[in-house]
Tab-separated table of C-alpha atoms and ligand atoms in Angstrom:
chain	number	residue	atom	x	y	z
A	400	MET	CA	0.154	0.280	-0.003
A	401	THR	CA	2.183	3.196	-1.143
A	402	GLY	CA	2.002	6.483	-2.641
A	403	GLN	CA	-1.526	7.779	-0.434
A	404	GLN	CA	-1.070	11.051	1.062
A	405	ILE	CA	-1.064	11.407	4.830
A	406	LEU	CA	-1.331	14.139	6.748
A	407	ILE	CA	0.659	14.179	10.399
A	408	VAL	CA	0.419	16.619	13.308
A	409	ASP	CA	2.250	16.868	15.811
A	410	ASP	CA	3.764	20.333	18.082
A	411	GLU	CA	6.613	18.431	19.004
A	412	ALA	CA	8.965	19.589	15.623
A	413	ARG	CA	11.693	16.860	16.539
A	414	MET	CA	9.080	14.167	16.753
A	415	LEU	CA	6.790	15.012	13.231
A	416	ARG	CA	10.668	15.131	11.150
A	417	VAL	CA	10.935	11.615	12.772
A	418	LEU	CA	7.482	10.680	11.403
A	419	GLU	CA	7.616	12.512	7.860
A	420	ILE	CA	10.977	10.559	7.130
A	421	MET	CA	9.582	6.918	8.367
A	422	LEU	CA	6.552	7.638	6.726
A	423	GLN	CA	8.166	8.777	3.787
A	424	LYS	CA	10.204	5.608	3.567
A	425	MET	CA	7.272	3.379	3.473
A	426	GLY	CA	6.580	5.499	0.391
A	427	HIS	CA	4.043	8.203	0.905
A	428	ASP	CA	3.682	11.587	0.570
A	429	ILE	CA	3.544	13.605	3.030
A	430	SER	CA	2.154	16.724	4.641
A	431	CYS	CA	2.797	18.015	7.549
A	432	ALA	CA	1.017	20.798	10.305
A	433	SER	CA	2.310	21.909	13.697
A	434	ASN	CA	-1.357	22.037	15.433
A	435	GLY	CA	-4.624	21.388	15.639
A	436	MET	CA	-6.042	25.298	13.508
A	437	GLU	CA	-2.682	24.320	10.840
A	438	ALA	CA	-4.083	21.077	10.231
A	439	LEU	CA	-7.591	22.339	9.526
A	440	GLN	CA	-6.521	24.531	7.073
A	441	SER	CA	-4.296	21.956	5.122
A	442	LEU	CA	-7.305	19.501	4.928
A	443	GLN	CA	-9.696	22.033	3.770
A	444	GLU	CA	-6.653	23.308	0.921
A	445	THR	CA	-5.146	19.412	0.355
A	446	PRO	CA	-8.006	16.155	0.861
A	447	VAL	CA	-5.306	13.110	2.132
A	448	ASP	CA	-6.243	9.997	2.555
A	449	LEU	CA	-5.485	9.803	6.613
A	450	VAL	CA	-4.527	11.834	9.504
A	451	VAL	CA	-2.304	10.920	12.267
A	452	SER	CA	-2.170	13.455	15.084
A	453	ASP	CA	-0.890	13.679	18.427
A	454	LEU	CA	-3.326	13.750	20.634
A	455	ARG	CA	-1.791	16.833	23.506
A	456	MET	CA	-1.140	19.645	21.621
A	457	PRO	CA	-1.607	23.507	22.357
A	458	GLY	CA	-4.311	25.113	21.472
A	459	MET	CA	-6.377	22.543	19.935
A	460	ASP	CA	-5.963	19.095	20.654
A	461	GLY	CA	-6.193	15.822	18.712
A	462	ILE	CA	-9.826	15.184	19.819
A	463	GLU	CA	-10.873	18.839	18.977
A	464	LEU	CA	-9.188	18.722	15.488
A	465	LEU	CA	-11.227	15.035	15.470
A	466	ASN	CA	-14.503	16.450	16.756
A	467	GLN	CA	-14.470	19.072	14.267
A	468	LEU	CA	-13.683	17.327	11.414
A	469	ARG	CA	-16.328	14.971	11.970
A	470	ALA	CA	-18.581	18.029	11.838
A	471	GLN	CA	-17.610	19.642	8.721
A	472	GLY	CA	-18.648	16.132	7.168
A	473	ASN	CA	-15.134	15.404	6.516
A	474	ASN	CA	-15.396	11.598	7.346
A	475	VAL	CA	-10.831	10.789	6.140
A	476	PRO	CA	-9.386	7.658	8.520
A	477	PHE	CA	-7.746	9.227	11.722
A	478	ILE	CA	-5.076	8.095	13.676
A	479	ILE	CA	-4.261	9.399	17.071
A	480	MET	CA	-1.573	9.365	18.717
A	481	THR	CA	-1.402	9.214	22.420
A	482	ALA	CA	1.356	8.471	25.776
A	483	HIS	CA	0.356	5.888	28.269
A	484	GLY	CA	-1.900	7.943	30.928
A	485	THR	CA	-3.945	9.446	28.377
A	486	ILE	CA	-5.176	5.871	27.315
A	487	GLN	CA	-8.920	7.112	28.519
A	488	SER	CA	-8.929	9.871	26.436
A	489	ALA	CA	-7.583	7.988	23.444
A	490	VAL	CA	-10.987	5.248	23.784
A	491	GLU	CA	-12.648	8.277	23.923
A	492	SER	CA	-11.450	9.501	20.642
A	493	MET	CA	-12.276	5.707	19.526
A	494	LYS	CA	-16.026	7.058	19.809
A	495	LEU	CA	-15.242	10.709	18.223
A	496	GLY	CA	-14.684	8.231	14.864
A	497	ALA	CA	-11.125	7.826	15.104
A	498	CYS	CA	-10.202	5.261	13.740
A	499	ASP	CA	-6.779	4.253	15.708
A	500	TYR	CA	-4.869	5.122	18.121
A	501	ILE	CA	-1.186	3.978	18.804
A	502	LEU	CA	0.715	3.927	21.736
A	503	ARG	CA	3.612	6.331	22.388
A	504	PRO	CA	7.043	5.703	22.765
A	505	PHE	CA	5.633	3.994	19.869
A	506	ASP	CA	7.883	1.050	17.481
A	507	MET	CA	7.558	2.298	13.850
A	508	GLU	CA	6.353	-1.609	13.436
A	509	ALA	CA	2.911	-0.802	15.180
A	510	LEU	CA	2.054	2.311	13.573
A	511	GLU	CA	3.066	1.225	9.624
A	512	LEU	CA	0.900	-1.844	10.402
A	513	SER	CA	-1.735	0.187	12.066
A	514	ILE	CA	-1.915	2.617	8.526
A	515	ASN	CA	-1.991	-0.236	6.460
A	516	ARG	CA	-4.749	-1.545	7.753
A	517	ILE	CA	-6.260	1.756	7.829
A	518	LEU	CA	-5.415	2.834	3.967
A	519	ALA	CA	-6.034	-0.651	3.121
A	520	THR	CA	-10.219	-1.013	4.779
A	521	GLY	CA	-10.959	2.436	3.185
A	522	ARG	CA	-9.860	1.916	-0.439
A	523	ILE	CA	-11.934	-1.254	0.049
A	524	LEU	CA	-14.582	1.280	0.991
A	525	ARG	CA	-13.733	3.237	-1.607
A	526	GLN	CA	-14.001	0.885	-3.732
A	527	ASN	CA	-17.885	-0.265	-2.935
A	528	ASP	CA	-18.649	3.194	-3.040
A	529	PHE	CA	-17.723	3.318	-6.499
A	530	LEU	CA	-18.982	-0.004	-7.794
A	531	ARG	CA	-22.371	0.876	-5.905
A	532	ARG	CA	-22.949	3.817	-7.181
A	533	GLU	CA	-22.136	1.801	-11.232
A	534	LEU	CA	-24.802	-0.708	-10.602
A	535	GLU	CA	-27.358	2.125	-9.693
A	536	LYS	CA	-26.700	4.566	-12.355
A	537	GLY	CA	-24.827	1.980	-15.448
A	538	TRP	CA	-21.547	3.260	-16.149
A	539	GLU	CA	-21.024	6.934	-16.382
A	540	GLY	CA	-24.686	7.094	-17.162
A	541	PHE	CA	-24.951	4.759	-19.642
A	542	ILE	CA	-28.181	1.834	-19.845
A	543	GLY	CA	-26.544	-1.369	-21.716
A	544	GLU	CA	-24.134	-4.505	-21.435
A	545	SER	CA	-24.274	-5.629	-25.097
A	546	PRO	CA	-21.041	-6.450	-26.380
A	547	ALA	CA	-21.908	-3.029	-28.878
A	548	MET	CA	-22.128	-1.219	-25.695
A	549	HIS	CA	-19.285	-2.259	-23.981
A	550	LYS	CA	-16.877	-1.715	-26.880
A	551	VAL	CA	-18.200	1.873	-26.259
A	552	TYR	CA	-17.104	2.154	-23.047
A	553	GLU	CA	-14.077	1.003	-23.849
A	554	GLN	CA	-13.839	3.932	-26.187
A	555	ILE	CA	-14.715	6.691	-24.094
A	556	ARG	CA	-12.020	5.240	-21.423
A	557	LEU	CA	-9.470	4.696	-23.915
A	558	VAL	CA	-10.132	8.426	-25.742
A	559	ALA	CA	-10.566	10.374	-22.308
A	560	PRO	CA	-7.350	11.294	-21.120
A	561	ASN	CA	-6.433	12.716	-24.284
A	562	LYS	CA	-6.718	15.853	-25.617
A	563	THR	CA	-7.200	14.080	-28.710
A	564	THR	CA	-10.130	15.908	-30.746
A	565	ALA	CA	-13.001	12.856	-31.447
A	566	LEU	CA	-15.255	12.223	-33.865
A	567	ILE	CA	-18.622	10.698	-32.750
A	568	THR	CA	-21.069	9.400	-34.828
A	569	GLY	CA	-24.235	7.401	-34.927
A	570	GLU	CA	-28.379	7.747	-36.002
A	571	THR	CA	-29.907	10.079	-34.030
A	572	GLY	CA	-31.218	9.483	-30.286
A	573	THR	CA	-28.532	7.128	-29.861
A	574	GLY	CA	-26.795	8.714	-27.402
A	575	LYS	CA	-23.948	10.856	-28.866
A	576	GLU	CA	-24.304	13.242	-26.626
A	577	LEU	CA	-24.376	11.460	-23.765
A	578	VAL	CA	-20.564	9.992	-25.039
A	579	ALA	CA	-19.430	13.630	-24.984
A	580	ARG	CA	-20.437	14.207	-21.337
A	581	ALA	CA	-18.961	10.610	-20.595
A	582	ILE	CA	-15.591	11.016	-22.203
A	583	HIS	CA	-15.582	15.226	-20.741
A	584	ARG	CA	-16.289	13.274	-16.808
A	585	ALA	CA	-13.232	10.780	-17.695
A	586	SER	CA	-10.872	13.249	-18.814
A	587	PRO	CA	-8.379	15.237	-16.239
A	588	ARG	CA	-10.351	18.251	-17.758
A	589	ARG	CA	-13.131	16.742	-16.282
A	590	ASP	CA	-13.494	20.381	-13.159
A	591	LYS	CA	-13.492	22.571	-16.545
A	592	LEU	CA	-16.775	23.439	-18.208
A	593	PHE	CA	-18.335	21.118	-20.996
A	594	VAL	CA	-19.964	23.236	-23.449
A	595	PRO	CA	-22.890	21.834	-25.714
A	596	ILE	CA	-22.561	24.148	-29.421
A	597	ASN	CA	-26.400	22.719	-31.125
A	598	CYS	CA	-24.478	23.989	-34.814
A	599	ALA	CA	-27.970	22.732	-36.334
A	600	ALA	CA	-29.922	25.086	-33.541
A	601	ILE	CA	-28.169	28.534	-33.649
A	602	PRO	CA	-28.931	30.129	-37.422
A	603	ALA	CA	-25.973	29.843	-39.383
A	604	ASP	CA	-24.971	33.845	-39.341
A	605	MET	CA	-25.372	33.779	-35.294
A	606	LEU	CA	-22.968	30.976	-34.808
A	607	GLU	CA	-19.481	32.965	-35.279
A	608	SER	CA	-20.439	35.280	-32.786
A	609	GLU	CA	-21.730	32.524	-30.345
A	610	LEU	CA	-18.406	30.785	-30.864
A	611	PHE	CA	-15.740	33.352	-31.045
A	612	GLY	CA	-17.579	36.442	-29.171
A	613	TYR	CA	-17.148	40.151	-29.843
A	614	GLU	CA	-16.051	43.519	-29.073
A	615	LYS	CA	-18.203	46.310	-28.570
A	616	GLY	CA	-19.400	47.602	-31.884
A	617	ALA	CA	-18.431	44.630	-34.427
A	618	PHE	CA	-21.725	44.806	-35.418
A	619	THR	CA	-24.639	46.237	-35.450
A	620	GLY	CA	-26.466	45.429	-31.777
A	621	ALA	CA	-23.133	44.666	-30.328
A	622	HIS	CA	-23.237	46.954	-27.511
A	623	LYS	CA	-21.313	45.733	-25.864
A	624	GLU	CA	-18.141	42.998	-25.805
A	625	ARG	CA	-19.101	39.329	-25.475
A	626	ILE	CA	-16.932	36.705	-24.507
A	627	GLY	CA	-17.542	33.677	-26.480
A	628	LYS	CA	-17.825	29.745	-26.299
A	629	PHE	CA	-14.332	28.910	-26.472
A	630	GLU	CA	-12.809	31.406	-24.064
A	631	LEU	CA	-15.812	29.444	-21.708
A	632	ALA	CA	-14.684	26.679	-22.656
A	633	HIS	CA	-11.771	27.802	-22.023
A	634	GLY	CA	-9.179	24.458	-19.829
A	635	GLY	CA	-12.766	21.863	-20.534
A	636	THR	CA	-14.501	20.828	-23.373
A	637	ILE	CA	-16.317	22.224	-26.595
A	638	PHE	CA	-18.900	19.821	-27.616
A	639	LEU	CA	-19.999	20.946	-31.457
A	640	ASP	CA	-23.416	18.905	-31.795
A	641	GLU	CA	-24.950	18.330	-35.466
A	642	LEU	CA	-20.975	19.350	-36.891
A	643	ALA	CA	-21.632	18.761	-40.498
A	644	GLU	CA	-24.561	21.492	-39.977
A	645	MET	CA	-21.721	24.681	-39.972
A	646	PRO	CA	-22.067	26.678	-42.496
A	647	VAL	CA	-18.896	25.807	-44.766
A	648	ALA	CA	-17.012	29.500	-44.331
A	649	LEU	CA	-16.928	28.804	-40.505
A	650	GLN	CA	-15.975	25.442	-40.675
A	651	ALA	CA	-12.661	26.868	-42.683
A	652	LYS	CA	-12.504	29.283	-39.323
A	653	LEU	CA	-13.029	25.955	-36.745
A	654	LEU	CA	-10.143	24.035	-38.834
A	655	ARG	CA	-7.537	27.351	-37.647
A	656	VAL	CA	-8.611	27.332	-34.466
A	657	LEU	CA	-7.382	23.672	-34.193
A	658	GLN	CA	-4.372	23.963	-35.352
A	659	GLU	CA	-3.358	27.440	-34.090
A	660	ASN	CA	-5.098	27.025	-30.740
A	661	VAL	CA	-5.799	31.051	-30.201
A	662	ILE	CA	-9.086	32.946	-31.419
A	663	GLU	CA	-10.037	36.352	-32.617
A	664	ARG	CA	-13.312	38.055	-31.097
A	665	LEU	CA	-15.160	39.067	-33.826
A	666	GLY	CA	-14.486	43.328	-34.671
A	667	SER	CA	-10.598	42.569	-32.673
A	668	ASN	CA	-7.428	41.234	-34.356
A	669	ARG	CA	-5.561	40.309	-30.339
A	670	SER	CA	-5.461	37.164	-30.387
A	671	ILE	CA	-6.564	35.136	-27.029
A	672	PRO	CA	-4.523	31.492	-27.162
A	673	ILE	CA	-7.079	28.829	-25.910
A	674	ASP	CA	-6.584	25.458	-24.456
A	675	ILE	CA	-9.864	23.683	-25.355
A	676	ARG	CA	-10.335	19.980	-26.358
A	677	ILE	CA	-13.028	19.439	-29.377
A	678	ILE	CA	-15.406	16.534	-29.520
A	679	ALA	CA	-17.550	16.515	-32.637
A	680	ALA	CA	-21.334	14.671	-33.487
A	681	THR	CA	-23.090	13.730	-36.350
A	682	ASN	CA	-25.697	11.933	-36.952
A	683	ARG	CA	-24.789	12.087	-40.990
A	684	ASP	CA	-22.646	10.247	-42.858
A	685	PRO	CA	-19.109	12.007	-42.911
A	686	GLN	CA	-18.412	10.466	-46.431
A	687	ALA	CA	-21.368	11.795	-47.600
A	688	ALA	CA	-21.605	14.877	-46.029
A	689	ILE	CA	-18.101	15.556	-47.457
A	690	ALA	CA	-19.093	15.114	-50.940
A	691	GLU	CA	-22.526	17.011	-50.751
A	692	ASN	CA	-19.802	19.788	-49.493
A	693	ARG	CA	-21.745	20.162	-46.629
A	694	LEU	CA	-18.063	19.101	-44.365
A	695	ARG	CA	-15.026	20.490	-45.145
A	696	GLU	CA	-13.245	17.453	-45.773
A	697	ASP	CA	-9.873	19.004	-44.119
A	698	LEU	CA	-11.799	19.448	-40.784
A	699	TYR	CA	-13.061	16.589	-41.029
A	700	TYR	CA	-8.926	14.643	-41.032
A	701	ARG	CA	-8.283	16.958	-38.556
A	702	VAL	CA	-11.652	16.151	-36.034
A	703	ASN	CA	-11.459	12.793	-36.904
A	704	VAL	CA	-8.463	11.590	-34.997
A	705	PHE	CA	-10.506	9.445	-33.146
A	706	SER	CA	-13.430	8.330	-34.177
A	707	LEU	CA	-16.802	6.323	-32.148
A	708	GLU	CA	-19.659	5.602	-33.802
A	709	LEU	CA	-22.910	4.380	-31.675
A	710	PRO	CA	-24.629	1.235	-32.784
A	711	PRO	CA	-28.470	1.887	-33.472
A	712	LEU	CA	-31.015	0.016	-30.918
A	713	ARG	CA	-31.795	-2.288	-33.124
A	714	ASP	CA	-28.991	-4.022	-33.246
A	715	ARG	CA	-28.070	-4.122	-29.511
A	716	LYS	CA	-31.634	-5.859	-28.771
A	717	GLU	CA	-30.829	-7.422	-25.287
A	718	ASP	CA	-30.250	-3.875	-24.116
A	719	ILE	CA	-33.220	-2.791	-24.338
A	720	PRO	CA	-35.563	-4.725	-21.261
A	721	ALA	CA	-32.651	-2.970	-19.039
A	722	LEU	CA	-33.390	0.634	-20.879
A	723	ILE	CA	-37.574	0.156	-19.977
A	724	HIS	CA	-37.140	-0.724	-16.490
A	725	TYR	CA	-34.326	2.311	-16.418
A	726	PHE	CA	-36.816	4.155	-17.918
A	727	ILE	CA	-39.771	3.300	-15.236
A	728	ALA	CA	-37.966	3.917	-12.814
A	729	GLU	CA	-36.656	7.735	-13.984
A	730	PHE	CA	-39.936	8.958	-14.829
A	731	SER	CA	-41.509	6.864	-11.369
A	732	LYS	CA	-39.314	8.536	-9.259
A	733	GLY	CA	-41.236	10.295	-6.759
A	734	SER	CA	-44.637	8.385	-6.930
A	735	SER	CA	-45.726	5.996	-4.134
A	736	SER	CA	-44.543	2.505	-6.680
A	737	MET	CA	-43.424	1.824	-9.459
A	738	PRO	CA	-45.933	0.295	-12.691
A	739	LYS	CA	-44.912	-3.061	-13.462
A	740	ILE	CA	-44.954	-4.403	-17.539
A	741	THR	CA	-46.396	-7.117	-18.972
A	742	GLU	CA	-44.516	-9.912	-20.352
A	743	ASP	CA	-46.098	-9.238	-23.856
A	744	ALA	CA	-45.281	-5.589	-24.005
A	745	LEU	CA	-41.514	-6.253	-22.925
A	746	SER	CA	-41.974	-9.105	-25.307
A	747	ASN	CA	-43.186	-6.931	-28.419
A	748	LEU	CA	-40.768	-3.412	-27.497
A	749	GLN	CA	-38.147	-5.931	-28.238
A	750	GLN	CA	-39.052	-5.946	-31.379
A	751	TYR	CA	-39.737	-2.890	-32.329
A	752	ALA	CA	-37.179	-1.175	-34.451
A	753	TRP	CA	-36.515	2.206	-32.942
A	754	PRO	CA	-35.895	4.863	-35.395
A	755	GLY	CA	-35.209	7.001	-33.542
A	756	ASN	CA	-33.375	4.839	-30.985
A	757	VAL	CA	-33.029	5.200	-27.351
A	758	ARG	CA	-34.515	9.135	-27.485
A	759	GLU	CA	-37.761	7.779	-29.463
A	760	LEU	CA	-37.240	4.405	-26.747
A	761	ARG	CA	-37.046	7.144	-24.078
A	762	ASN	CA	-40.374	9.449	-25.092
A	763	VAL	CA	-41.957	7.009	-25.215
A	764	MET	CA	-41.914	4.854	-21.510
A	765	GLU	CA	-42.275	9.064	-20.757
A	766	ARG	CA	-46.029	8.949	-22.047
A	767	ALA	CA	-46.630	5.623	-21.430
A	768	ILE	CA	-46.593	5.476	-17.352
A	769	VAL	CA	-48.559	8.690	-18.386
A	770	LEU	CA	-51.164	6.916	-19.960
A	771	SER	CA	-51.254	3.862	-17.440
A	772	GLY	CA	-51.272	6.365	-15.285
A	773	GLY	CA	-49.025	4.731	-12.414
A	774	LYS	CA	-50.321	1.100	-12.900
A	775	GLN	CA	-49.355	-2.114	-14.859
A	776	LEU	CA	-47.639	-1.296	-18.033
A	777	ASP	CA	-49.483	-3.175	-21.459
A	778	MET	CA	-49.951	-2.635	-24.316
A	779	THR	CA	-52.107	-0.593	-24.657
A	780	HIS	CA	-49.878	2.053	-23.599
A	781	PHE	CA	-47.614	1.623	-26.606
A	782	PRO	CA	-49.011	3.393	-29.572
A	783	LEU	CA	-46.247	2.314	-32.176
A	784	GLY	CA	-48.792	2.214	-35.071
A	785	ALA	CA	-50.766	-1.164	-36.314
A	786	ASN	CA	-47.514	-2.721	-36.609
A	787	ALA	CA	-44.456	-1.490	-35.790
A	788	THR	CA	-43.903	-3.527	-32.888
A	789	LYS	CA	-44.380	-7.011	-34.798
A	790	GLU	CA	-40.198	-7.324	-36.834
A	791	LYS	CA	-41.103	-6.636	-40.236
A	792	ALA	CA	-39.626	-8.430	-43.057
A	793	PRO	CA	-36.553	-6.709	-44.014
A	794	LEU	CA	-36.934	-5.265	-47.208
A	795	GLN	CA	-35.579	-7.040	-50.649
A	796	ASP	CA	-31.536	-5.283	-51.329
A	797	ASN	CA	-31.187	-7.431	-53.845
A	798	LEU	CA	-31.152	-4.381	-56.700
A	799	SER	CA	-28.998	-4.843	-59.440
A	800	PHE	CA	-28.392	-1.975	-62.035
A	801	ASP	CA	-26.889	-3.588	-64.871
A	802	GLY	CA	-28.073	-2.256	-68.334
A	803	MET	CA	-29.284	0.500	-66.404
A	804	SER	CA	-29.222	4.186	-67.459
A	805	LEU	CA	-27.925	6.273	-64.771
A	806	ASN	CA	-31.029	8.552	-64.330
A	807	CYS	CA	-32.950	4.837	-64.265
A	808	ALA	CA	-31.010	3.517	-61.550
A	809	ILE	CA	-30.643	6.308	-59.619
A	810	GLU	CA	-34.738	6.974	-59.589
A	811	THR	CA	-34.437	3.138	-58.846
A	812	LEU	CA	-32.338	3.623	-55.629
A	813	GLU	CA	-34.817	6.501	-54.352
A	814	ALA	CA	-37.283	4.312	-54.612
A	815	LYS	CA	-35.744	1.935	-53.228
A	816	MET	CA	-35.007	4.555	-49.831
A	817	ILE	CA	-38.630	5.737	-49.828
A	818	ALA	CA	-39.991	2.619	-49.381
A	819	ALA	CA	-37.531	1.558	-46.406
A	820	ALA	CA	-37.848	5.312	-45.173
A	821	LEU	CA	-41.736	4.441	-44.986
A	822	HIS	CA	-41.443	0.780	-43.689
A	823	ASN	CA	-39.115	2.532	-41.045
A	824	THR	CA	-41.027	4.896	-39.540
A	825	ASP	CA	-44.647	2.807	-39.938
A	826	ASP	CA	-45.261	5.142	-42.700
A	827	ASN	CA	-45.211	8.146	-40.757
A	828	LYS	CA	-44.550	11.448	-43.603
A	829	THR	CA	-43.558	13.516	-41.193
A	830	LYS	CA	-40.716	10.994	-39.809
A	831	ALA	CA	-39.745	9.537	-43.187
A	832	ALA	CA	-38.756	13.271	-44.573
A	833	ARG	CA	-36.611	13.546	-41.928
A	834	LEU	CA	-34.574	10.406	-42.593
A	835	LEU	CA	-34.059	11.006	-45.635
A	836	ASP	CA	-33.277	14.907	-45.051
A	837	ILE	CA	-36.353	15.950	-47.779
A	838	SER	CA	-39.319	18.360	-47.437
A	839	GLU	CA	-42.378	16.970	-47.113
A	840	ARG	CA	-43.832	18.438	-49.815
A	841	SER	CA	-40.914	16.338	-52.007
A	842	LEU	CA	-41.778	13.155	-50.448
A	843	TRP	CA	-45.007	13.231	-51.055
A	844	TYR	CA	-44.337	14.116	-54.667
A	845	LYS	CA	-42.109	11.409	-54.902
A	846	VAL	CA	-44.557	9.213	-53.289
A	847	LYS	CA	-46.934	8.843	-55.919
A	848	LYS	CA	-44.660	9.439	-58.986
A	849	TYR	CA	-43.019	5.767	-58.007
A	850	HIS	CA	-46.388	4.863	-56.760
A	851	LEU	CA	-45.594	3.509	-52.781
A	852	GLU	CA	-48.715	4.864	-51.529
B	2292	ATP	N1	-26.813	3.785	-22.993
B	2292	ATP	C1	-28.145	4.755	-22.623
B	2292	ATP	N2	-28.530	4.602	-21.622
B	2292	ATP	C2	-29.314	5.658	-21.149
B	2292	ATP	N3	-30.106	6.469	-21.876
B	2292	ATP	C3	-29.910	6.693	-23.053
B	2292	ATP	C4	-28.415	6.292	-23.905
B	2292	ATP	N4	-28.324	6.203	-24.606
B	2292	ATP	C5	-29.180	7.414	-25.019
B	2292	ATP	N5	-29.558	8.324	-23.455
B	2292	ATP	C6	-30.651	8.737	-23.289
B	2292	ATP	O1	-31.636	8.889	-24.711
B	2292	ATP	C7	-31.451	10.291	-24.932
B	2292	ATP	C8	-30.621	10.994	-26.391
B	2292	ATP	O2	-29.513	10.793	-26.200
B	2292	ATP	P1	-27.953	11.804	-26.718
B	2292	ATP	O3	-29.326	13.345	-26.852
B	2292	ATP	O4	-26.831	11.632	-26.413
B	2292	ATP	O5	-28.211	11.177	-28.153
B	2292	ATP	P2	-27.957	12.282	-29.241
B	2292	ATP	O6	-27.278	10.815	-30.064
B	2292	ATP	O7	-26.682	13.361	-29.416
B	2292	ATP	O8	-29.107	12.105	-30.649
B	2292	ATP	P3	-29.565	13.280	-31.484
B	2292	ATP	O9	-28.152	13.377	-32.541
B	2292	ATP	O10	-30.895	13.460	-31.958
B	2292	ATP	O11	-29.056	14.353	-31.119
B	2292	ATP	C9	-31.311	11.153	-23.524
B	2292	ATP	O12	-31.777	11.032	-23.069
B	2292	ATP	C10	-29.853	10.265	-23.376
B	2292	ATP	O13	-29.759	10.719	-21.983
B	2293	MG	MG1	-27.604	15.166	-30.053
């Protein structure tokens, strides 16, 4: 058991020095205080794994120090050192929550034994605590034990410690933002800000000032200076969601930020150095977005240093029951009872294709719990569309373009994609149009054209 932080408190400078050397030899990091007040102060600034304190000290004695710590809710393990004559007080200190006492004059071996025992139990307790929290919440708030999700967890752990820029891809609702937050939390930047920016939600002409900030008078309406999200995220992480929706000109500017680590506010030519980690996400296929000139290829290569692709829910159906139970618990929090769900409903939900992935499942569960009024959940509470709950026969995928003109091939492919989108959304034209990223009107037109009614 080495490498722990220990604070020694003793008013006798020589004793302090001897202990310091001994404990350092055991491989620990030692800090010292010569009285109770100093110890309290030092603990406030730097928490430690263990306090070893003398009992008799002028001013605040060891028992009072222990008392104050416990009153502050600080449960740091505490060993009290005491001379033979004051054994009664030592017993008193145990009642107050000291973990052990050592009688003076002591041999080093006894102290070492005591320290090792206490640090070991402390570690087990902390581990238990950690494991319990993990079990309750799932890893970093994720639910899912499928191999596909474990691969995601592994990748998060892998990429988190470095400043590496990461690109998260995956269909809508697969958990891209959850992953971005998890990377931040698992990184050394966790104490700094995580600043999310949804490039699709902010009007294109405002995105630049949102990111870079501006000086007073930079443009009409800029009445006073404003710092941008890049500056705000300094030391932390910025999450650029829906990166492919960022105007291409701004993408070029972003690339410069990534290469030079400086920004200039709008209306200023002063370079401000920034230290940020960038995580980007898109639910488009990046290659297709590049082909359509929505995403700059050079930016793509720069952010895609590490890429993480989230699996759609339909490819990890084994996670669906756990997610359902998790959302039931979440949405019935605060009410007296937790609704149960029928086997039938559960298996139906597990078969559904979930085009909107976990987000859709979450919304469906929330609505069902409201509908059921806290009672048992059955299929009537899940209006997923007439045949939505049955696994549909896969569409034929044996298109052959042999001998076709280009136009004819394009139309064949177009018709197939539209049919698939309608199939996956239970003929919901709004959703299908969104999936295909075309207007609803143009979808109606094409449905007629290809007789897909
Ligand atoms: N594995 C998971 N366990 C628990 N909750 C999840 C999981 N994945 C996603 N969620 C939840 O589903 C919802 C959608 O997730 P998130 O916003 O991260 O998806 P997204 O990929 O960013 O979607 P979009 O592309 O639509 O923005 C959130 O409420 C999130 O907490
Ligand atoms: Mg998102």
